[in-house]
PDB file of C-alpha atoms in Angstrom:
ATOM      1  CA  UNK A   1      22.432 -23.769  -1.663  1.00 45.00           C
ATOM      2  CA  UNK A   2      21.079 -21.592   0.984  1.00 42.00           C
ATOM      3  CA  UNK A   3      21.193 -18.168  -0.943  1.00 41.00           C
ATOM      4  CA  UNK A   4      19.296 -19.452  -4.027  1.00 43.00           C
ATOM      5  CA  UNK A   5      16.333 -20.696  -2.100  1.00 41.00           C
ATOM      6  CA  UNK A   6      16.370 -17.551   0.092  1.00 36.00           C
ATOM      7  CA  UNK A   7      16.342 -15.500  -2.738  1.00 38.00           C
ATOM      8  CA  UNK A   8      13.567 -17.495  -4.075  1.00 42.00           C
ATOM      9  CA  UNK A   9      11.013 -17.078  -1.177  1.00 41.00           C
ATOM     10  CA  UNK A  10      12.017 -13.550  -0.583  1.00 39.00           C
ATOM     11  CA  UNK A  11      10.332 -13.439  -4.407  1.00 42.00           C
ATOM     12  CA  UNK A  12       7.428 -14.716  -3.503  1.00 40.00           C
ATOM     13  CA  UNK A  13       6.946 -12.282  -0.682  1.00 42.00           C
ATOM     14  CA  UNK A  14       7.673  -9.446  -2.475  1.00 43.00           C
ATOM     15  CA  UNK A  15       5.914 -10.603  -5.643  1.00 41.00           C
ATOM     16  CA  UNK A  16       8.599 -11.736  -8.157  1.00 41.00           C
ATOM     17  CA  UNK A  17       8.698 -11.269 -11.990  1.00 39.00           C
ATOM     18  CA  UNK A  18       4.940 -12.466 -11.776  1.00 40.00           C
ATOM     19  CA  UNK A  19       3.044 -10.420  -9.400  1.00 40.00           C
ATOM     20  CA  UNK A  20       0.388  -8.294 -10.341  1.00 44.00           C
ATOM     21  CA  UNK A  21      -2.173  -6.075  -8.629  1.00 45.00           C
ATOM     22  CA  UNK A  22      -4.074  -9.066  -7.163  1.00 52.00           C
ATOM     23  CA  UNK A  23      -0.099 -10.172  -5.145  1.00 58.00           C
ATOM     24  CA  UNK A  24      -0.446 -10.699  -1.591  1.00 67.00           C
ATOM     25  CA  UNK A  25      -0.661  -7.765   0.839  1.00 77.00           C
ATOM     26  CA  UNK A  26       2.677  -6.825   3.252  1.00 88.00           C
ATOM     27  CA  UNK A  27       0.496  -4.991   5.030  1.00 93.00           C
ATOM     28  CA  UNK A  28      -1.169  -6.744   8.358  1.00 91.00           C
ATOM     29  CA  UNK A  29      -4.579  -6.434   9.373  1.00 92.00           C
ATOM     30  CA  UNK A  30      -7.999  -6.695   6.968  1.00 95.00           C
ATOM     31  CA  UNK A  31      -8.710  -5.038   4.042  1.00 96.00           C
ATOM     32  CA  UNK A  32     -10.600  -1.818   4.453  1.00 96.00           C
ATOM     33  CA  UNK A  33     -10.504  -0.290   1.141  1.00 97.00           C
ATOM     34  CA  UNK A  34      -9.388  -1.000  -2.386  1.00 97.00           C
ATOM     35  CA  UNK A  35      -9.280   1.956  -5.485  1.00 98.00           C
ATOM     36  CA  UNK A  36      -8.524   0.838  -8.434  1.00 98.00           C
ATOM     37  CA  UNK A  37      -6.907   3.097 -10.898  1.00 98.00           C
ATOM     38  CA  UNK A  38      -5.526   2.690 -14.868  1.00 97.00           C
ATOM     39  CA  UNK A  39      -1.860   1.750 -13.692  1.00 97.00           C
ATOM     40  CA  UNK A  40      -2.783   0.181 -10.098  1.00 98.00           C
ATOM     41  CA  UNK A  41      -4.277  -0.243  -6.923  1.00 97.00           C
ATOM     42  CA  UNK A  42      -4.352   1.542  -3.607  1.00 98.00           C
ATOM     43  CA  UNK A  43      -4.803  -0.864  -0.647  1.00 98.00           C
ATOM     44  CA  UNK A  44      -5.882   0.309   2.832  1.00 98.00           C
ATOM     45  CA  UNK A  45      -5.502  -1.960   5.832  1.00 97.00           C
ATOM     46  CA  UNK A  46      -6.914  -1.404   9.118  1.00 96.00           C
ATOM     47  CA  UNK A  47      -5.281  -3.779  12.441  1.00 93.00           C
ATOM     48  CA  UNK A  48      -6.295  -2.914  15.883  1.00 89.00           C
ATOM     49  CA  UNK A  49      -5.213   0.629  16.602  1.00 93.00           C
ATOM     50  CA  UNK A  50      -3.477   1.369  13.331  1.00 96.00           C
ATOM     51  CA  UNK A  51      -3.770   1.660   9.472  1.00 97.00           C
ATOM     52  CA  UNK A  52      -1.313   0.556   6.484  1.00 98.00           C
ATOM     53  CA  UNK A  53      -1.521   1.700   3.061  1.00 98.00           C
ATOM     54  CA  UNK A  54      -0.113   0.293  -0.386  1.00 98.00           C
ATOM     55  CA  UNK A  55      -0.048   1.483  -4.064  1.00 98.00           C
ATOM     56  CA  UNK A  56       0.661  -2.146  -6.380  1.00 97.00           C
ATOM     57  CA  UNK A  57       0.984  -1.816  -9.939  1.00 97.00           C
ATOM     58  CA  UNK A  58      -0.822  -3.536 -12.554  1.00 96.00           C
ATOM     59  CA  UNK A  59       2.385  -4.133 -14.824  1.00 95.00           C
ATOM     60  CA  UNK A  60       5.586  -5.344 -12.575  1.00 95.00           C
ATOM     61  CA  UNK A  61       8.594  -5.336 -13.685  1.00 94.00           C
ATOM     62  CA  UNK A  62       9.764  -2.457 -15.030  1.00 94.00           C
ATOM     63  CA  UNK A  63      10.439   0.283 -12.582  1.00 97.00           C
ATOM     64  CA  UNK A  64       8.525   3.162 -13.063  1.00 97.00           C
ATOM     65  CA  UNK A  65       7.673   6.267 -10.432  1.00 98.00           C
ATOM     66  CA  UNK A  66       5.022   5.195  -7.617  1.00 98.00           C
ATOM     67  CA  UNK A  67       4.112   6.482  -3.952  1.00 98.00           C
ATOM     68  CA  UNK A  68       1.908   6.090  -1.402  1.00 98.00           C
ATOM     69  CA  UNK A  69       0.317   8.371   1.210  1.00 98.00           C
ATOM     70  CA  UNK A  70      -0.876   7.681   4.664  1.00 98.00           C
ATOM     71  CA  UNK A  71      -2.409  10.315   7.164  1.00 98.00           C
ATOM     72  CA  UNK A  72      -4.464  10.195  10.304  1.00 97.00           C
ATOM     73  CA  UNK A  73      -6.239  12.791  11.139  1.00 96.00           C
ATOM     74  CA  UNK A  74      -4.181  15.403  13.095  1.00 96.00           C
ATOM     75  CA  UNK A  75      -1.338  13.611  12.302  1.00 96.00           C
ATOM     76  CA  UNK A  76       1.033  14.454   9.468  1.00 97.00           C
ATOM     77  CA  UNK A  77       1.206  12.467   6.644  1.00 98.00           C
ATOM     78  CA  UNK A  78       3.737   9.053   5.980  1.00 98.00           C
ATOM     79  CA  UNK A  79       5.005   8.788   2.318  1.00 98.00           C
ATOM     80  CA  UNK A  80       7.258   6.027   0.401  1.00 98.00           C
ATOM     81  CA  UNK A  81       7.792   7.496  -3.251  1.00 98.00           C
ATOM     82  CA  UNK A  82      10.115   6.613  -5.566  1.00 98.00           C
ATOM     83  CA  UNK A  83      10.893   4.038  -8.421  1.00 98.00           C
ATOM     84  CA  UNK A  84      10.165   0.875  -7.927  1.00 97.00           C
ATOM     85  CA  UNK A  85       9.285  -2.681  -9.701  1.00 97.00           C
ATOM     86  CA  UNK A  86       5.912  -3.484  -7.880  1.00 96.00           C
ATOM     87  CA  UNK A  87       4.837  -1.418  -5.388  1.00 96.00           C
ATOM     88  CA  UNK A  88       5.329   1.409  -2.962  1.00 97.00           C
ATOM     89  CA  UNK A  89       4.858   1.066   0.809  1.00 97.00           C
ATOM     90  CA  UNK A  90       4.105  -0.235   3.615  1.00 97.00           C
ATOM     91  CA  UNK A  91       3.019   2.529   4.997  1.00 98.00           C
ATOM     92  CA  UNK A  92       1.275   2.658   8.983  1.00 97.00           C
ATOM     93  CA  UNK A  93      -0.061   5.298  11.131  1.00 97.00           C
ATOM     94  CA  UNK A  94      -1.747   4.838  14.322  1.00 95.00           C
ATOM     95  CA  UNK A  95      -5.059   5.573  13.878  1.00 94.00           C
ATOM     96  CA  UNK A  96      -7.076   4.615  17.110  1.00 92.00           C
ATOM     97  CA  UNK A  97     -10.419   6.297  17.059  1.00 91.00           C
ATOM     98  CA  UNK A  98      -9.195   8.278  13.982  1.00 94.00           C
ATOM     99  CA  UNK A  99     -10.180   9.080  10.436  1.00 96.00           C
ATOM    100  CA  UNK A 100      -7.596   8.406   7.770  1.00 97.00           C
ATOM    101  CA  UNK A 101      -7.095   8.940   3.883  1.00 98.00           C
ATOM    102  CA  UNK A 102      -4.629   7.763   1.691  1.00 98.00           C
ATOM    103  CA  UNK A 103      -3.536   8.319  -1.827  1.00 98.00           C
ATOM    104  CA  UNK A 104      -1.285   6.537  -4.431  1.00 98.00           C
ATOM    105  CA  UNK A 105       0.244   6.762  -7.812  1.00 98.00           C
ATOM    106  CA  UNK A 106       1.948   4.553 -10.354  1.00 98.00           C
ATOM    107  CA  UNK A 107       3.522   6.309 -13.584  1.00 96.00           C
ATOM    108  CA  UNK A 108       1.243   9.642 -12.873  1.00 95.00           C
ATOM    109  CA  UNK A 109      -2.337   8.200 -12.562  1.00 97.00           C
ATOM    110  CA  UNK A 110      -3.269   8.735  -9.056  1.00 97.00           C
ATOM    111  CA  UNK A 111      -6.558   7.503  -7.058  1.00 98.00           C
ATOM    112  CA  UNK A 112      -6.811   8.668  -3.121  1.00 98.00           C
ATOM    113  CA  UNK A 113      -9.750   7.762  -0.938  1.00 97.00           C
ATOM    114  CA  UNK A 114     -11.052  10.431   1.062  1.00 96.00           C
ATOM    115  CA  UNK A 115     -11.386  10.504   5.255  1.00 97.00           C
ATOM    116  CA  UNK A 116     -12.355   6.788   5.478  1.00 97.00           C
ATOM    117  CA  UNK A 117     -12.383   4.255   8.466  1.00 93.00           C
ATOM    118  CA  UNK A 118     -14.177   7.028  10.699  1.00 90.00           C
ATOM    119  CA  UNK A 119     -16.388   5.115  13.010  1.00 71.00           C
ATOM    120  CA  UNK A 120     -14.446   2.016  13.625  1.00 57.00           C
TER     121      UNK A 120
END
């Protein structure tokens, strides 16, 4: 009786059968940028000292091949990649006092933002 209703919230977390590119963030922290692109979204977060990326999809479901990129600058950059269902990511980097950029891709469209989040 557990299991089922375990497996049932951890759904709604990650976004079950029904999610779509407006699903609830697992990154912490306000929104700081949003790019929309044909397949997706990339989401940048920004929480006290550091910064969290995600690429969403706009179709769940099916997996197809999606990544996101986080880098501070000076710092290398943090990548998920791979095939997933909904999205790729969480990705952080500390980014106290530091520019960042990020880029994502769903099924080979891409979008990527630039040095953003420089004078906060």
């Amino acid at each position: 009786m557990l299991v089922p209703a375990l497996v049932a919230a951890v759904g709604l977390v990650l976004g079950g059968t029904g999610a779509n590119a407006e699903a609830a963030s697992v990154c912490s922290g306000r929104p700081a940028e949003t790019v929309k692109f044909a397949t997706g979204e990339l989401r940048v977060y920004k929480s006290r000292g550091y910064a969290c990326a995600e690429t969403v999809t706009t179709k769940p479901g099916k997996r197809r091949a999606m990544s996101v990129l986080l880098q501070a600058r000076g710092g290398g950059p943090v990548v998920d990649s791979g095939r997933f269902t909904t999205l790729a990511g969480p990705v952080t980097v500390h980014a106290l006092h530091r520019c960042v950029r990020a880029s994502g891709s769903v099924a080979g469209t891409s979008a990527s933002t630039g040095w953003i989040l420089c004078s906060r």
